[in-house]
């Protein structure tokens, strides 16, 4: 939970900074009248260059990320043929029903994920809170997420799709026992 506390603190500080700017402007900065024509002219001289930099960055980013399309199928035939532990996952505001919630390491798990109300994000985090697998939980759909746990431990499930007032308490655990 340490990372979340840091994120929370940083968010509060940034929000306070935004509020501070609003207060500063409301409190008098806006009463100080400036001729904005020279400022506009300077900004417009800069604008084509900023646009060019942005365009080059976008071309580079697209080239780097799309060059490997179409992505190869993740699961090999051998993986698909292996024995599978089936786990049913149902998301519902604001809880998860995971049956069973204990699986073995080393054997593939097929999570059949659905929702009873709105879209949820079914995200699995390892004991050090690094995300290892994720899929959407959608009403009316059976989304199959395949994942093989290599290390035993207590894995956290957290909702990764904002789903209402108590989204942040929508958590569960999956226990992975040694093979
Ligand atoms: Cu949620």
PDB file of N, CA and C and ligand atoms in Angstrom, residues 94 119-121 159-164 167-168 170, ligand 1:
ATOM      1  N   UNK A  94     -19.719  -3.652  -4.758  1.00  0.00           N
ATOM      2  CA  UNK A  94     -18.326  -3.427  -5.059  1.00  0.00           C
ATOM      3  C   UNK A  94     -17.526  -4.568  -4.452  1.00  0.00           C
ATOM      4  N   UNK A 119     -19.182  -2.354 -16.011  1.00  0.00           N
ATOM      5  CA  UNK A 119     -17.838  -2.818 -16.326  1.00  0.00           C
ATOM      6  C   UNK A 119     -16.912  -2.639 -15.126  1.00  0.00           C
ATOM      7  N   UNK A 120     -16.127  -3.678 -14.867  1.00  0.00           N
ATOM      8  CA  UNK A 120     -15.081  -3.597 -13.860  1.00  0.00           C
ATOM      9  C   UNK A 120     -13.780  -4.019 -14.518  1.00  0.00           C
ATOM     10  N   UNK A 121     -12.661  -3.676 -13.888  1.00  0.00           N
ATOM     11  CA  UNK A 121     -11.363  -4.137 -14.368  1.00  0.00           C
ATOM     12  C   UNK A 121     -10.833  -5.190 -13.406  1.00  0.00           C
ATOM     13  N   UNK A 159      -9.943  -3.660  -8.564  1.00  0.00           N
ATOM     14  CA  UNK A 159     -10.699  -3.202  -9.723  1.00  0.00           C
ATOM     15  C   UNK A 159      -9.909  -2.107 -10.424  1.00  0.00           C
ATOM     16  N   UNK A 160      -9.762  -2.249 -11.753  1.00  0.00           N
ATOM     17  CA  UNK A 160      -8.932  -1.327 -12.526  1.00  0.00           C
ATOM     18  C   UNK A 160      -9.781  -0.468 -13.462  1.00  0.00           C
ATOM     19  N   UNK A 161     -11.091  -0.439 -13.191  1.00  0.00           N
ATOM     20  CA  UNK A 161     -11.987   0.357 -14.042  1.00  0.00           C
ATOM     21  C   UNK A 161     -12.903   1.099 -13.090  1.00  0.00           C
ATOM     22  N   UNK A 162     -12.881   2.425 -13.142  1.00  0.00           N
ATOM     23  CA  UNK A 162     -13.700   3.174 -12.186  1.00  0.00           C
ATOM     24  C   UNK A 162     -15.165   2.785 -12.340  1.00  0.00           C
ATOM     25  N   UNK A 163     -15.780   2.310 -11.234  1.00  0.00           N
ATOM     26  CA  UNK A 163     -17.107   1.702 -11.342  1.00  0.00           C
ATOM     27  C   UNK A 163     -18.069   2.266 -10.316  1.00  0.00           C
ATOM     28  N   UNK A 164     -17.744   3.413  -9.748  1.00  0.00           N
ATOM     29  CA  UNK A 164     -18.680   4.014  -8.813  1.00  0.00           C
ATOM     30  C   UNK A 164     -18.039   4.384  -7.500  1.00  0.00           C
ATOM     31  N   UNK A 167     -15.494   2.103  -5.658  1.00  0.00           N
ATOM     32  CA  UNK A 167     -14.557   1.406  -6.552  1.00  0.00           C
ATOM     33  C   UNK A 167     -13.272   1.019  -5.825  1.00  0.00           C
ATOM     34  N   UNK A 168     -12.770   1.916  -4.981  1.00  0.00           N
ATOM     35  CA  UNK A 168     -11.466   1.692  -4.356  1.00  0.00           C
ATOM     36  C   UNK A 168     -11.475   0.575  -3.315  1.00  0.00           C
ATOM     37  N   UNK A 170     -12.990  -2.268  -3.886  1.00  0.00           N
ATOM     38  CA  UNK A 170     -13.345  -3.491  -4.615  1.00  0.00           C
ATOM     39  C   UNK A 170     -12.097  -4.355  -4.779  1.00  0.00           C
TER      40      UNK A 170
HETATM   41 CU1  LIG B   1     -13.997  -0.351 -10.035  1.00  0.00          CU
END
